[in-house]
mmCIF file of C-alpha atoms in Angstrom:
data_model
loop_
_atom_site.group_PDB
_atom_site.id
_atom_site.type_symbol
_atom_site.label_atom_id
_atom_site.label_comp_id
_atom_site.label_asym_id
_atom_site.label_seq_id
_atom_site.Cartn_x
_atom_site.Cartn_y
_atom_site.Cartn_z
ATOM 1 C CA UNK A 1459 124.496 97.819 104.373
ATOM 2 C CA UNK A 1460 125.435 95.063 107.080
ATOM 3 C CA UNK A 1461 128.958 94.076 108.716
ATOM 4 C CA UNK A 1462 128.944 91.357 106.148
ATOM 5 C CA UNK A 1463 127.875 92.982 102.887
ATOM 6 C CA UNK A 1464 128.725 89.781 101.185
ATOM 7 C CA UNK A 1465 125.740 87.529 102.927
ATOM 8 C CA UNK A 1466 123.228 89.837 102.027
ATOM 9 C CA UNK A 1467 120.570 89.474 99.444
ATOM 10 C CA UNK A 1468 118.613 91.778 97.936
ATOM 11 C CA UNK A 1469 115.171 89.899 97.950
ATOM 12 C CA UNK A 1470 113.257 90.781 94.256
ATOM 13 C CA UNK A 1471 109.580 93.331 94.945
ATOM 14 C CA UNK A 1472 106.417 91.142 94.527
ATOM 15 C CA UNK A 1473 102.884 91.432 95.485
ATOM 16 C CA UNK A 1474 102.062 89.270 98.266
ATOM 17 C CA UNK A 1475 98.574 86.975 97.868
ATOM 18 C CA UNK A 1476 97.722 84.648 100.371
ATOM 19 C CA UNK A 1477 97.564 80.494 99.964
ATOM 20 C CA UNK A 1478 94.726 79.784 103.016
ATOM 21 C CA UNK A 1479 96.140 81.577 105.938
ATOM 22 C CA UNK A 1480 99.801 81.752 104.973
ATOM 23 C CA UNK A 1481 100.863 84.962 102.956
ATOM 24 C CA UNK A 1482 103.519 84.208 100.014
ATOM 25 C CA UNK A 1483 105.337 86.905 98.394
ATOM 26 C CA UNK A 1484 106.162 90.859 99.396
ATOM 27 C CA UNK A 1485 107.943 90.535 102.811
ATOM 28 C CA UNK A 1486 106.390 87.548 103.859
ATOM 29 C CA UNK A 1487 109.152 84.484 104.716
ATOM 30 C CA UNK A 1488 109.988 81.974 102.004
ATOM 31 C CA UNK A 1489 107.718 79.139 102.213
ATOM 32 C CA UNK A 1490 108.251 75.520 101.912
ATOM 33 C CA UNK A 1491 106.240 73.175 100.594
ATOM 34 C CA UNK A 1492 105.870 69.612 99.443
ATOM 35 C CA UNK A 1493 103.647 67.477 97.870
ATOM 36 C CA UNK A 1494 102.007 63.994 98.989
ATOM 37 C CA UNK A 1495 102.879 61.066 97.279
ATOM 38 C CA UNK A 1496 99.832 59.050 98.945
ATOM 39 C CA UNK A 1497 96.666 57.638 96.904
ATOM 40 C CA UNK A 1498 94.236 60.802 97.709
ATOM 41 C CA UNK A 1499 91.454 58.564 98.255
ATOM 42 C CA UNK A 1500 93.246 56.991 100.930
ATOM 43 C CA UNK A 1501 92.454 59.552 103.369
ATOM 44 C CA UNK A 1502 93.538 57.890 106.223
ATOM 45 C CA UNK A 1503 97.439 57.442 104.153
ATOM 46 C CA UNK A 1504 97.399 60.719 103.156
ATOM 47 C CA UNK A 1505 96.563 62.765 106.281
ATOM 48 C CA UNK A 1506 98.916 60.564 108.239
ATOM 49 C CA UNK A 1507 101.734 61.575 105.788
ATOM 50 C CA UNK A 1508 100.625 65.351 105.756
ATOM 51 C CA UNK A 1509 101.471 65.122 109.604
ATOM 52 C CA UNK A 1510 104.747 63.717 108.915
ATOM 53 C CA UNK A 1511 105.640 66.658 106.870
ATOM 54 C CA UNK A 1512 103.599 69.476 108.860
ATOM 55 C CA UNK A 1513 106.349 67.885 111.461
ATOM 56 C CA UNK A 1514 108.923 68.703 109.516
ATOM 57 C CA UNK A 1515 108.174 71.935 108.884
ATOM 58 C CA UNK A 1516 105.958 72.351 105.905
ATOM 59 C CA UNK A 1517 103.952 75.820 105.461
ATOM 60 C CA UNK A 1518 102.209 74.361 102.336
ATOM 61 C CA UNK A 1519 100.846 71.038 100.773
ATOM 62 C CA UNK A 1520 99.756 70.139 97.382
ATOM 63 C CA UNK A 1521 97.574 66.851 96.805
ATOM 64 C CA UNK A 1522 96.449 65.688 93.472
ATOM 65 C CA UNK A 1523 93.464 65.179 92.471
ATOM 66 C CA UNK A 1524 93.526 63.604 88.984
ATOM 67 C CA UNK A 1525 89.893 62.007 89.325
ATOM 68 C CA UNK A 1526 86.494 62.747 91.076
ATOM 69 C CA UNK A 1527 87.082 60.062 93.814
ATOM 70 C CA UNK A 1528 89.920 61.981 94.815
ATOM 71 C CA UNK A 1529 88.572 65.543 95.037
ATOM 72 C CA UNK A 1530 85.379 63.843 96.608
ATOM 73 C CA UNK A 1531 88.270 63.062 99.787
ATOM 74 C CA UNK A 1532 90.198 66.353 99.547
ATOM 75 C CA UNK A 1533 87.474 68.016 101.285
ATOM 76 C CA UNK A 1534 88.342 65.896 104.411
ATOM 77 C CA UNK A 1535 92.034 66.162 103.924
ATOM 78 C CA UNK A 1536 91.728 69.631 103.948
ATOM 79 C CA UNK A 1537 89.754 69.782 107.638
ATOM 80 C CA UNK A 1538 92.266 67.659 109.054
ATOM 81 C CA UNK A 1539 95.778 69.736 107.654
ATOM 82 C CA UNK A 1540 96.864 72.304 109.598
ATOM 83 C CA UNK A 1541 98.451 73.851 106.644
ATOM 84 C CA UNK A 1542 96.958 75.239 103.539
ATOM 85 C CA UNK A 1543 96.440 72.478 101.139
ATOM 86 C CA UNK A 1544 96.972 73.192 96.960
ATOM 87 C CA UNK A 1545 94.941 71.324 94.883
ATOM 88 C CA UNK A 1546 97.062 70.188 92.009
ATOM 89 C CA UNK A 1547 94.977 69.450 88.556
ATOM 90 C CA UNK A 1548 95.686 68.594 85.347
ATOM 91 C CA UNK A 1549 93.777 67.765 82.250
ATOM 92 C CA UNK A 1550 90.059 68.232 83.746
ATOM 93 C CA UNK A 1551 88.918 71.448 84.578
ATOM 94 C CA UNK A 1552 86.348 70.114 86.277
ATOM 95 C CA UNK A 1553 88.659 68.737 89.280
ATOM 96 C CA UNK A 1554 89.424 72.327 89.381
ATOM 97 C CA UNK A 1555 86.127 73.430 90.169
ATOM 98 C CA UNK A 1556 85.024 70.624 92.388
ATOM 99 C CA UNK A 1557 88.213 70.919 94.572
ATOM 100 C CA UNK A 1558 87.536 74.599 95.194
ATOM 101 C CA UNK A 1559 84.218 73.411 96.879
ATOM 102 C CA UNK A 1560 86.196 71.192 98.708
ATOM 103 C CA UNK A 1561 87.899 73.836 100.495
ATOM 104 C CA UNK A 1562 91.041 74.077 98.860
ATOM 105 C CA UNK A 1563 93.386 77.200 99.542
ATOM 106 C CA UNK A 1564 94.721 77.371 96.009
ATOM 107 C CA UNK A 1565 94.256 75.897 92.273
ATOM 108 C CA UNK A 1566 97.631 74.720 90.428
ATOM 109 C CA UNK A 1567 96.546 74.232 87.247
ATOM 110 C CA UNK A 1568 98.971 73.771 83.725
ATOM 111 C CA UNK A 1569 98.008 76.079 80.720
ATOM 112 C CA UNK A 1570 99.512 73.490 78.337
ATOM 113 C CA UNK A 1571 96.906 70.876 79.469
ATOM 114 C CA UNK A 1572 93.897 72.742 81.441
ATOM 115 C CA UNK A 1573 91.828 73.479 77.798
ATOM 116 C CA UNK A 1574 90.343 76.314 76.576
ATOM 117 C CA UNK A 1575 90.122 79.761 77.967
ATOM 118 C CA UNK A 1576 86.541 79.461 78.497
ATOM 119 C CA UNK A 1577 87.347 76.705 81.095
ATOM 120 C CA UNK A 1578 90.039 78.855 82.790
ATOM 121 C CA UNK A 1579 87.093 81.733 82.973
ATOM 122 C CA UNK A 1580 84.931 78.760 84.838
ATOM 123 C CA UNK A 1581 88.050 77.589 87.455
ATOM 124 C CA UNK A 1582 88.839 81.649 87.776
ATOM 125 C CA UNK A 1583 85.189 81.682 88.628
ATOM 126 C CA UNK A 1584 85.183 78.891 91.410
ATOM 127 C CA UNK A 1585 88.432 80.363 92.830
ATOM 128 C CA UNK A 1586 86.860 83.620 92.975
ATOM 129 C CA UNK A 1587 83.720 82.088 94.746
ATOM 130 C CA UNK A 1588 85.672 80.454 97.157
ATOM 131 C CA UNK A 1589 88.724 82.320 98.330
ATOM 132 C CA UNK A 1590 91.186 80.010 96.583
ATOM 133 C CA UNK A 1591 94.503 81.538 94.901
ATOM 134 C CA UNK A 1592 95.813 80.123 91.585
ATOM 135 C CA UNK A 1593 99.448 78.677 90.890
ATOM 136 C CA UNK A 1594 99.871 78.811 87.198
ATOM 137 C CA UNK A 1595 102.424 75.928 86.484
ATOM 138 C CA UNK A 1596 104.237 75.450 83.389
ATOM 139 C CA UNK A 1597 106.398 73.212 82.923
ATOM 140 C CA UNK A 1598 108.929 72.256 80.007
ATOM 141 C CA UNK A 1599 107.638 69.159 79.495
ATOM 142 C CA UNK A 1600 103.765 69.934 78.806
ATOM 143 C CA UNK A 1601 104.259 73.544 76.787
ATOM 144 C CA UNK A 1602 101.645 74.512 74.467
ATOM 145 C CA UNK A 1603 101.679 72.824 70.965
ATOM 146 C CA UNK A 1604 101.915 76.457 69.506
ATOM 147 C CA UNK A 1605 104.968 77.510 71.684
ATOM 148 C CA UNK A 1606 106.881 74.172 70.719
ATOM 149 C CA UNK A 1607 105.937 74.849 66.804
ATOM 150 C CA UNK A 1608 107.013 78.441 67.475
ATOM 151 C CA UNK A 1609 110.484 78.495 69.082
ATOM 152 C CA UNK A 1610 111.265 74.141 68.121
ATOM 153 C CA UNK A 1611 112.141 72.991 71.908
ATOM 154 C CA UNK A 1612 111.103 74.445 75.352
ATOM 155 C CA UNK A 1613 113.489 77.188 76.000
ATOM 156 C CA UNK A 1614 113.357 80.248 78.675
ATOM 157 C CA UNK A 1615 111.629 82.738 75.891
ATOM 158 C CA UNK A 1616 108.831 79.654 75.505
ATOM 159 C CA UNK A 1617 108.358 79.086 79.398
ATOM 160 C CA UNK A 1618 107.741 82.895 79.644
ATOM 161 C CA UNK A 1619 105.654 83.624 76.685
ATOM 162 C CA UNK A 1620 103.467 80.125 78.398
ATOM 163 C CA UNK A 1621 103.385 82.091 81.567
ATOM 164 C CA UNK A 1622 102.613 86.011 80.650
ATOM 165 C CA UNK A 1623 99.672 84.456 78.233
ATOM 166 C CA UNK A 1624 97.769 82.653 81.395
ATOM 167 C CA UNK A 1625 98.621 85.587 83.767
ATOM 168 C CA UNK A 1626 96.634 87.833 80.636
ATOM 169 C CA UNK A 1627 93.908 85.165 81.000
ATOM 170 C CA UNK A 1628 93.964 85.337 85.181
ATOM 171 C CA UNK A 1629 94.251 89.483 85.201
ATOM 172 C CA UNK A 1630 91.676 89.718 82.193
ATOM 173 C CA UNK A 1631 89.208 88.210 84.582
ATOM 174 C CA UNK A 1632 90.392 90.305 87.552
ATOM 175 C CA UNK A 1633 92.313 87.768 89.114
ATOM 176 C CA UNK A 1634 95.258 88.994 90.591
ATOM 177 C CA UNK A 1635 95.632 86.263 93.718
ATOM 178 C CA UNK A 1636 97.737 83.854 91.906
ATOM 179 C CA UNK A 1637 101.500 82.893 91.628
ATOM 180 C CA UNK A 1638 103.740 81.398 89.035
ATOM 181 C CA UNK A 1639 106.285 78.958 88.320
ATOM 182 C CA UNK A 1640 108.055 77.779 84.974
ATOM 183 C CA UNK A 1641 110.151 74.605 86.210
ATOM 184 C CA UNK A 1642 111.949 72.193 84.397
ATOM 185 C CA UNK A 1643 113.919 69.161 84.923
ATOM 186 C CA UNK A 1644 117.159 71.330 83.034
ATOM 187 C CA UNK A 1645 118.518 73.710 85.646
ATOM 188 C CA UNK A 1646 119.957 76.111 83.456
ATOM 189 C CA UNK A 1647 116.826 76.611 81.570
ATOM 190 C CA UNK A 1648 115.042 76.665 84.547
ATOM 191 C CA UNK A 1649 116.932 79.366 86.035
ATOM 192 C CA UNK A 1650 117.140 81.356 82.799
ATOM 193 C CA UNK A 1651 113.340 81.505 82.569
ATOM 194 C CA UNK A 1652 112.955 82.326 85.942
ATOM 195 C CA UNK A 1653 115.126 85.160 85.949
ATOM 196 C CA UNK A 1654 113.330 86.671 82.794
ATOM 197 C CA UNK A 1655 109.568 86.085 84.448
ATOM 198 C CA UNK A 1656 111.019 87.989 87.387
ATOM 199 C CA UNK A 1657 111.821 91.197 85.398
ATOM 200 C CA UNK A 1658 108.429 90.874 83.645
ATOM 201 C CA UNK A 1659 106.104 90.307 86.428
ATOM 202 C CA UNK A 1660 105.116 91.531 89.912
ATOM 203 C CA UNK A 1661 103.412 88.121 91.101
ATOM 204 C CA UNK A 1662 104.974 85.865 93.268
ATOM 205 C CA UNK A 1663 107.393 83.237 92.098
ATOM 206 C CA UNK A 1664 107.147 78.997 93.222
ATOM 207 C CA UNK A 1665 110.461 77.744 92.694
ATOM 208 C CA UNK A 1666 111.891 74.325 91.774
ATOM 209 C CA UNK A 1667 113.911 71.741 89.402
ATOM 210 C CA UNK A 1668 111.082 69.684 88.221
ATOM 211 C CA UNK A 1669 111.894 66.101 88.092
ATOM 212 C CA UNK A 1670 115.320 66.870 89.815
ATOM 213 C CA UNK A 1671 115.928 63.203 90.648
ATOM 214 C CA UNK A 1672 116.675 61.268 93.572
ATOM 215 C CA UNK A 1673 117.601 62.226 97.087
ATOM 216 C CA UNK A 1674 121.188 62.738 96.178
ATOM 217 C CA UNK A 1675 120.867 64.048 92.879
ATOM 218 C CA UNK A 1676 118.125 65.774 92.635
ATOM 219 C CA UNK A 1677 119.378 67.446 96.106
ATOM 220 C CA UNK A 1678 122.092 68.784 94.485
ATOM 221 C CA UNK A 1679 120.445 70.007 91.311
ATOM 222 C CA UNK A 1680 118.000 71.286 93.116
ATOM 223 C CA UNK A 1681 120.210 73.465 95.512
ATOM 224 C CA UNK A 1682 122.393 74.558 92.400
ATOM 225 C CA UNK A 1683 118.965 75.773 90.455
ATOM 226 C CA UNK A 1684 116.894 76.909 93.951
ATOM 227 C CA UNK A 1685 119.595 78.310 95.643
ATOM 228 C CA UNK A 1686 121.252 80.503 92.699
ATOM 229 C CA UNK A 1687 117.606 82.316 91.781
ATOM 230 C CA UNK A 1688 117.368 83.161 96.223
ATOM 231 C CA UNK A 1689 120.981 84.083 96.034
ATOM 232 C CA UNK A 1690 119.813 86.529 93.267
ATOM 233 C CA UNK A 1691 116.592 87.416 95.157
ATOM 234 C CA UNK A 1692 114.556 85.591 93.279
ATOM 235 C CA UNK A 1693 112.309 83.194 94.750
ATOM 236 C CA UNK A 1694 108.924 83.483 97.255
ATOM 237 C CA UNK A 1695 107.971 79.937 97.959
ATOM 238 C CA UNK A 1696 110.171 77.001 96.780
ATOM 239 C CA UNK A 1697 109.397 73.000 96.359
ATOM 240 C CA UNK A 1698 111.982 70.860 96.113
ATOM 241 C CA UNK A 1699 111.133 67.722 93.764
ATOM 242 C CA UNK A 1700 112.791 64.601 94.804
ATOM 243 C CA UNK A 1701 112.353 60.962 94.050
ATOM 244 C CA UNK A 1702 112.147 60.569 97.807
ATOM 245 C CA UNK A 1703 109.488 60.984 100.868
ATOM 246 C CA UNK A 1704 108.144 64.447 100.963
ATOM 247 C CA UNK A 1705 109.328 65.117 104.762
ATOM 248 C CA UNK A 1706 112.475 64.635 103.142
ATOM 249 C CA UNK A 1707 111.800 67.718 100.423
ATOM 250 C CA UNK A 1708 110.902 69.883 103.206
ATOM 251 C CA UNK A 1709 113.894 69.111 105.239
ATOM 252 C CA UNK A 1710 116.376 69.484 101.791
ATOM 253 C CA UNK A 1711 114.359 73.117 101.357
ATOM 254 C CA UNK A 1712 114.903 74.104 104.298
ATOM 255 C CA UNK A 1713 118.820 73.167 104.609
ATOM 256 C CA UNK A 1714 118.933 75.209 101.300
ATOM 257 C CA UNK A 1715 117.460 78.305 103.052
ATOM 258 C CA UNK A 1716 119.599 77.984 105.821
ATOM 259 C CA UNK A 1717 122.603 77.562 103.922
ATOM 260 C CA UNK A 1718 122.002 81.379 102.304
ATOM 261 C CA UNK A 1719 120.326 82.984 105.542
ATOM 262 C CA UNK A 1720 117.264 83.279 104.313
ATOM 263 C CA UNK A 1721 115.324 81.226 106.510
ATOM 264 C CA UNK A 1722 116.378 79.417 110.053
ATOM 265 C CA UNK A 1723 114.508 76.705 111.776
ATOM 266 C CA UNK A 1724 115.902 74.158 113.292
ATOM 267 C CA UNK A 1725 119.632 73.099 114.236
ATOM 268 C CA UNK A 1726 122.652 73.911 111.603
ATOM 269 C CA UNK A 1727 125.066 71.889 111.944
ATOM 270 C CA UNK A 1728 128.699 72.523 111.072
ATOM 271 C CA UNK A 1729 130.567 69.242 110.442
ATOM 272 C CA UNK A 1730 133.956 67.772 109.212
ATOM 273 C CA UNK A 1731 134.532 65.405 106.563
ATOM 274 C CA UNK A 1732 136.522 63.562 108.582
ATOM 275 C CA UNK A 1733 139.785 61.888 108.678
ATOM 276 C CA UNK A 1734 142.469 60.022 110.852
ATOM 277 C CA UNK A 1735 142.857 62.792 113.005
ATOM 278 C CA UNK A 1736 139.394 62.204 114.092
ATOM 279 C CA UNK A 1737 139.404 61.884 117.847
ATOM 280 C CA UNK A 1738 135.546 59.638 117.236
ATOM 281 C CA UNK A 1739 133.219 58.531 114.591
ATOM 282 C CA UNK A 1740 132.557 61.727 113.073
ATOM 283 C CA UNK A 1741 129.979 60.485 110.021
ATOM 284 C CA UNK A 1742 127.656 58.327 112.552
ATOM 285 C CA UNK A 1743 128.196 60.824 115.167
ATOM 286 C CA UNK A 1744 126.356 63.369 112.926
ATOM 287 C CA UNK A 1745 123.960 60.943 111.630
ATOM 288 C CA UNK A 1746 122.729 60.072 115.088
ATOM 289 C CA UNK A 1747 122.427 63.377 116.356
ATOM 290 C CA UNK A 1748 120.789 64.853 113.501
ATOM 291 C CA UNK A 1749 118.091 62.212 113.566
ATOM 292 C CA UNK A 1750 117.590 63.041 117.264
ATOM 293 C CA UNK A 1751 117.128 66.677 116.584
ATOM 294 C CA UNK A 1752 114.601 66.362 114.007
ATOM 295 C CA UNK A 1753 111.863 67.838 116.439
ATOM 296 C CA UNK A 1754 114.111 71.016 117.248
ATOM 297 C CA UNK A 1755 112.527 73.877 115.830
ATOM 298 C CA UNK A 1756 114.448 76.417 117.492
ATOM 299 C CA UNK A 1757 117.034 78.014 115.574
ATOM 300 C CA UNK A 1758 120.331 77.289 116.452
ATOM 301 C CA UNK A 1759 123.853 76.014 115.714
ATOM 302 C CA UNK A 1760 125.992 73.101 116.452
ATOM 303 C CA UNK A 1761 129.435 72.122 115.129
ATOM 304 C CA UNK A 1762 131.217 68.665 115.520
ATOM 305 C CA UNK A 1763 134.251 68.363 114.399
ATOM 306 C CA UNK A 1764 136.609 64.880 114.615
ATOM 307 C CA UNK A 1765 139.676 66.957 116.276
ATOM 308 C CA UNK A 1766 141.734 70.574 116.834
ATOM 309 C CA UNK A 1767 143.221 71.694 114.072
ATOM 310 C CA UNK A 1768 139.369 73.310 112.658
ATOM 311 C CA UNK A 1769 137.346 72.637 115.892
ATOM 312 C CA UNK A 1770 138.020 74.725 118.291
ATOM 313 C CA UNK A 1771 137.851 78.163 115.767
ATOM 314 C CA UNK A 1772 134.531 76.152 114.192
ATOM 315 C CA UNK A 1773 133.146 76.420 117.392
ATOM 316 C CA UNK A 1774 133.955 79.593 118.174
ATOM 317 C CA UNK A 1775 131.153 80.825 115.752
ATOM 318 C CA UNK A 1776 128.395 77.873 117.159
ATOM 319 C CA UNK A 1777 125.905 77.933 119.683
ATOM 320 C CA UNK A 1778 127.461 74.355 120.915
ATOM 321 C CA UNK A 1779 130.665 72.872 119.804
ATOM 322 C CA UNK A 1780 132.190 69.535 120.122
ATOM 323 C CA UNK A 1781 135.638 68.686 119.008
ATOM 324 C CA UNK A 1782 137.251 65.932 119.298
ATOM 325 C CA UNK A 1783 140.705 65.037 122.156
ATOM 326 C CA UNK A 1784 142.179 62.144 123.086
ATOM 327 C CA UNK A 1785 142.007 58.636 125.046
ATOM 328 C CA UNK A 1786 137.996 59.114 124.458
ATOM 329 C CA UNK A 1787 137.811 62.573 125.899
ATOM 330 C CA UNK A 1788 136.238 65.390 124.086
ATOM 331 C CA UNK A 1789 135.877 68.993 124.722
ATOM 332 C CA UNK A 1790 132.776 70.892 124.884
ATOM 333 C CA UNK A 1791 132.353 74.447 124.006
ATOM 334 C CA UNK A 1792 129.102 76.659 125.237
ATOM 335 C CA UNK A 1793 128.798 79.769 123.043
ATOM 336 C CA UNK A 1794 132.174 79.589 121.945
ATOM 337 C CA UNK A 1795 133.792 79.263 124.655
ATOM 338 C CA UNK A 1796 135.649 76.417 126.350
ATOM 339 C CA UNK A 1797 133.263 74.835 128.984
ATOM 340 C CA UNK A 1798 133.763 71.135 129.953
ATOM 341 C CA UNK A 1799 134.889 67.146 128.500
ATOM 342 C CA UNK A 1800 132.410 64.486 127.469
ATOM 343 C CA UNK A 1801 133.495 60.669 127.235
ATOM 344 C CA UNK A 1802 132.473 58.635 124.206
ATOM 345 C CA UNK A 1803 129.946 56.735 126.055
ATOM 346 C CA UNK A 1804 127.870 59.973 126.838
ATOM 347 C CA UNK A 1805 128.859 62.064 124.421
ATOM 348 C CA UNK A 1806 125.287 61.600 122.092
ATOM 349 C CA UNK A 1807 122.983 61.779 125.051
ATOM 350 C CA UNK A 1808 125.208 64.714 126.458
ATOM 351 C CA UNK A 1809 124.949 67.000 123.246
ATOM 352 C CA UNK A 1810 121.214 66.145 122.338
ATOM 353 C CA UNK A 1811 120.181 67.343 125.950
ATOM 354 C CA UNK A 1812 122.570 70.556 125.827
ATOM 355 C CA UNK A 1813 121.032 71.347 122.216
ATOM 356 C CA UNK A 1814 117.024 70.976 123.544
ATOM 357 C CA UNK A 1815 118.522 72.824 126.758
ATOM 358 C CA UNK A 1816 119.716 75.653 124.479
ATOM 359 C CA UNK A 1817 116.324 75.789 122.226
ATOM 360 C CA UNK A 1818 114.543 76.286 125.566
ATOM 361 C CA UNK A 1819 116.723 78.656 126.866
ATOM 362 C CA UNK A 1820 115.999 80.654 123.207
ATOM 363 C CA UNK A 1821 112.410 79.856 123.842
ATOM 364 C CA UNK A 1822 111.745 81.525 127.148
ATOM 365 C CA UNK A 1823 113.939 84.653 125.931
ATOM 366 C CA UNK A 1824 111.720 85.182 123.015
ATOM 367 C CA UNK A 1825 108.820 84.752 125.087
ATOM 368 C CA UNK A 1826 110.056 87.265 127.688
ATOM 369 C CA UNK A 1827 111.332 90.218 125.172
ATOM 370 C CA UNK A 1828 107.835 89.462 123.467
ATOM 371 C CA UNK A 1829 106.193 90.285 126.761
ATOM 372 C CA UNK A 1830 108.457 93.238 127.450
ATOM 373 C CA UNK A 1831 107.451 94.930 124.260
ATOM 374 C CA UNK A 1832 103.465 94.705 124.696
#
């Protein structure tokens, strides 16, 4: 039990498999991932975007490969990521098999559209023979035929019945190095069928809101359906789907991990609304200082708030804290504590070089207690 017995989450048992070199499930961190929205054949497009989100902090990356042009160029997609690229197929099982070869580190592949079992044994086969993992992903929009006929709309019992009957198929063939996810674009039934796969099953569990939206929408759906199944301990590696760039799902998952403790990386920053009490810009302040600190990776906090009635307690509880005064003056607080003024004119410079002096400060102590303990 912690001093706060109301943050903490009680993370759901699960075997842990590994996707390439990164382990998902058990007590390994939650993972984020993304997927490219590039033409795979345009290698050059595609690796250059891969960068973009390995930059922002991805741990996995799914391309698809819908044709045989495209999993003819995954193979040199996957030697230039640095992360673990997922092959994402649908319809042929073929693509399956081919992008295996290619060097993929796992196989997501849709039991209402992949075809018969005996083309499952052949991908099972391929992932077997080349140390791929399997995502089985079913979706409420693609169930099987049978399952629709069965239960007369996708609903949570359908998503799981979809799911336990390819994890029979995997485990029948002594596969046991997959994961699963049963998404859809409803968050309630998305939830719901989560939370009954995770008291039948032991694998892993890929969140997400399938076709969640746009950036503002879909972020919000998808922190509603994403973040109640972590808050409930549900949840190894998440994706969150936008109708946006995918640097921008990576930086949306990890704000939602963040937000519940889960995961840290990067600057958390504690802001106002603002108001006419607001001593500067508050909105463009944050705007301009959170693009600046895109390339901080160090965990840490920063709150800037417009003037004293929150600030000063606000910062209390930050790593840096800026609230804002009077006649352009604003105070500056290091660790909570009262330390100096900054005028308007400096004041974005001034707090972007006190953040990256903070990270490195972090740095070198990690580095140092790391050396103490070998």
């Amino acid at each position: 039990m912690s001093l706060r017995p109301w943050r903490d989450i009680v993370r759901r048992p699960s075997r842990q498999i590994m996707v390439g070199n990164v382990p998902v499930g058990g007590d390994a961190p939650v993972t984020v991932q993304t997927m490219t929205n590039t033409a795979t054949t345009d290698i050059r497009g595609t690796i250059d975007q891969i960068r973009r989100c390995e930059e922002a902090g991805a741990d996995i990356i799914r391309v698809s490969c819908p044709d045989v042009e495209s999993t003819a160029a995954l193979k040199q997609i996957v030697r230039a990521s640095r992360v673990p690229i997922v092959a994402d197929i649908h319809f042929h099982y073929k693509r399956a098999l081919e992008a295996a070869d290619a060097g993929a580190a796992c196989l997501r592949i849709n039991p209402g559209n992949i075809g018969s079992a005996d083309r499952v044994n052949e991908v099972v086969n391929a992932a077997k023979a080349n140390g791929a993992s399997i995502r089985i992903g079913v979706n409420a929009g693609s169930l099987e035929k049978d399952l629709l006929e069965k239960y007369g709309e996708p609903c949570p019992e359908a998503l799981v019945e979809s799911a336990l009957d390819h994890i029979k198929l995997l485990q029948d063939r002594d596969f046991h190095e997959f994961k699963v996810a049963v998404k859809a674009s409803d968050v309630f039934l998305a939830v719901a069928a989560y939370q009954q796969l995770a008291d039948a099953v032991d694998c892993p569990l890929h969140l997400g809101i399938t076709e969640a939206g746009g950036f503002v929408g879909g972020t919000v759906k998808s922190a509603i359906g994403i973040g109640s199944l972590l808050w409930f301990g549900i949840g190894d590696t998440i994706r969150v789907s936008l109708s946006a760039e995918p640097e921008e799902e990576i930086r949306v998952g990890y704000e939602i991990l963040k937000s519940l403790g889960i995961r840290n990386r990067g600057v958390r920053v504690v802001s106002c609304p603002s108001c006419a009490r607001q001593g500067f810009d508050v909105i463009r302040t944050v705007q301009a200082l959170e693009e600046r600190l895109q390339h901080i990776r160090t965990p840490l906090s920063l709150s800037v708030l417009g003037c004293v009635v929150n600030g000063p307690g606000e910062a209390r509880e930050t790593d840096i804290g800026l609230t804002g005064g009077g006649n352009g003056k604003h105070m500056v607080y290091l660790s909570g504590v009262t330390d100096h003024t900054v005028n308007d004119a400096d004041m974005l410079d001034h707090i972007t070089r006190l953040v990256e002096a903070k990270a490195a400060e972090i740095e070198a102590a990690e580095i140092a207690a790391a050396q103490a303990a070998e």
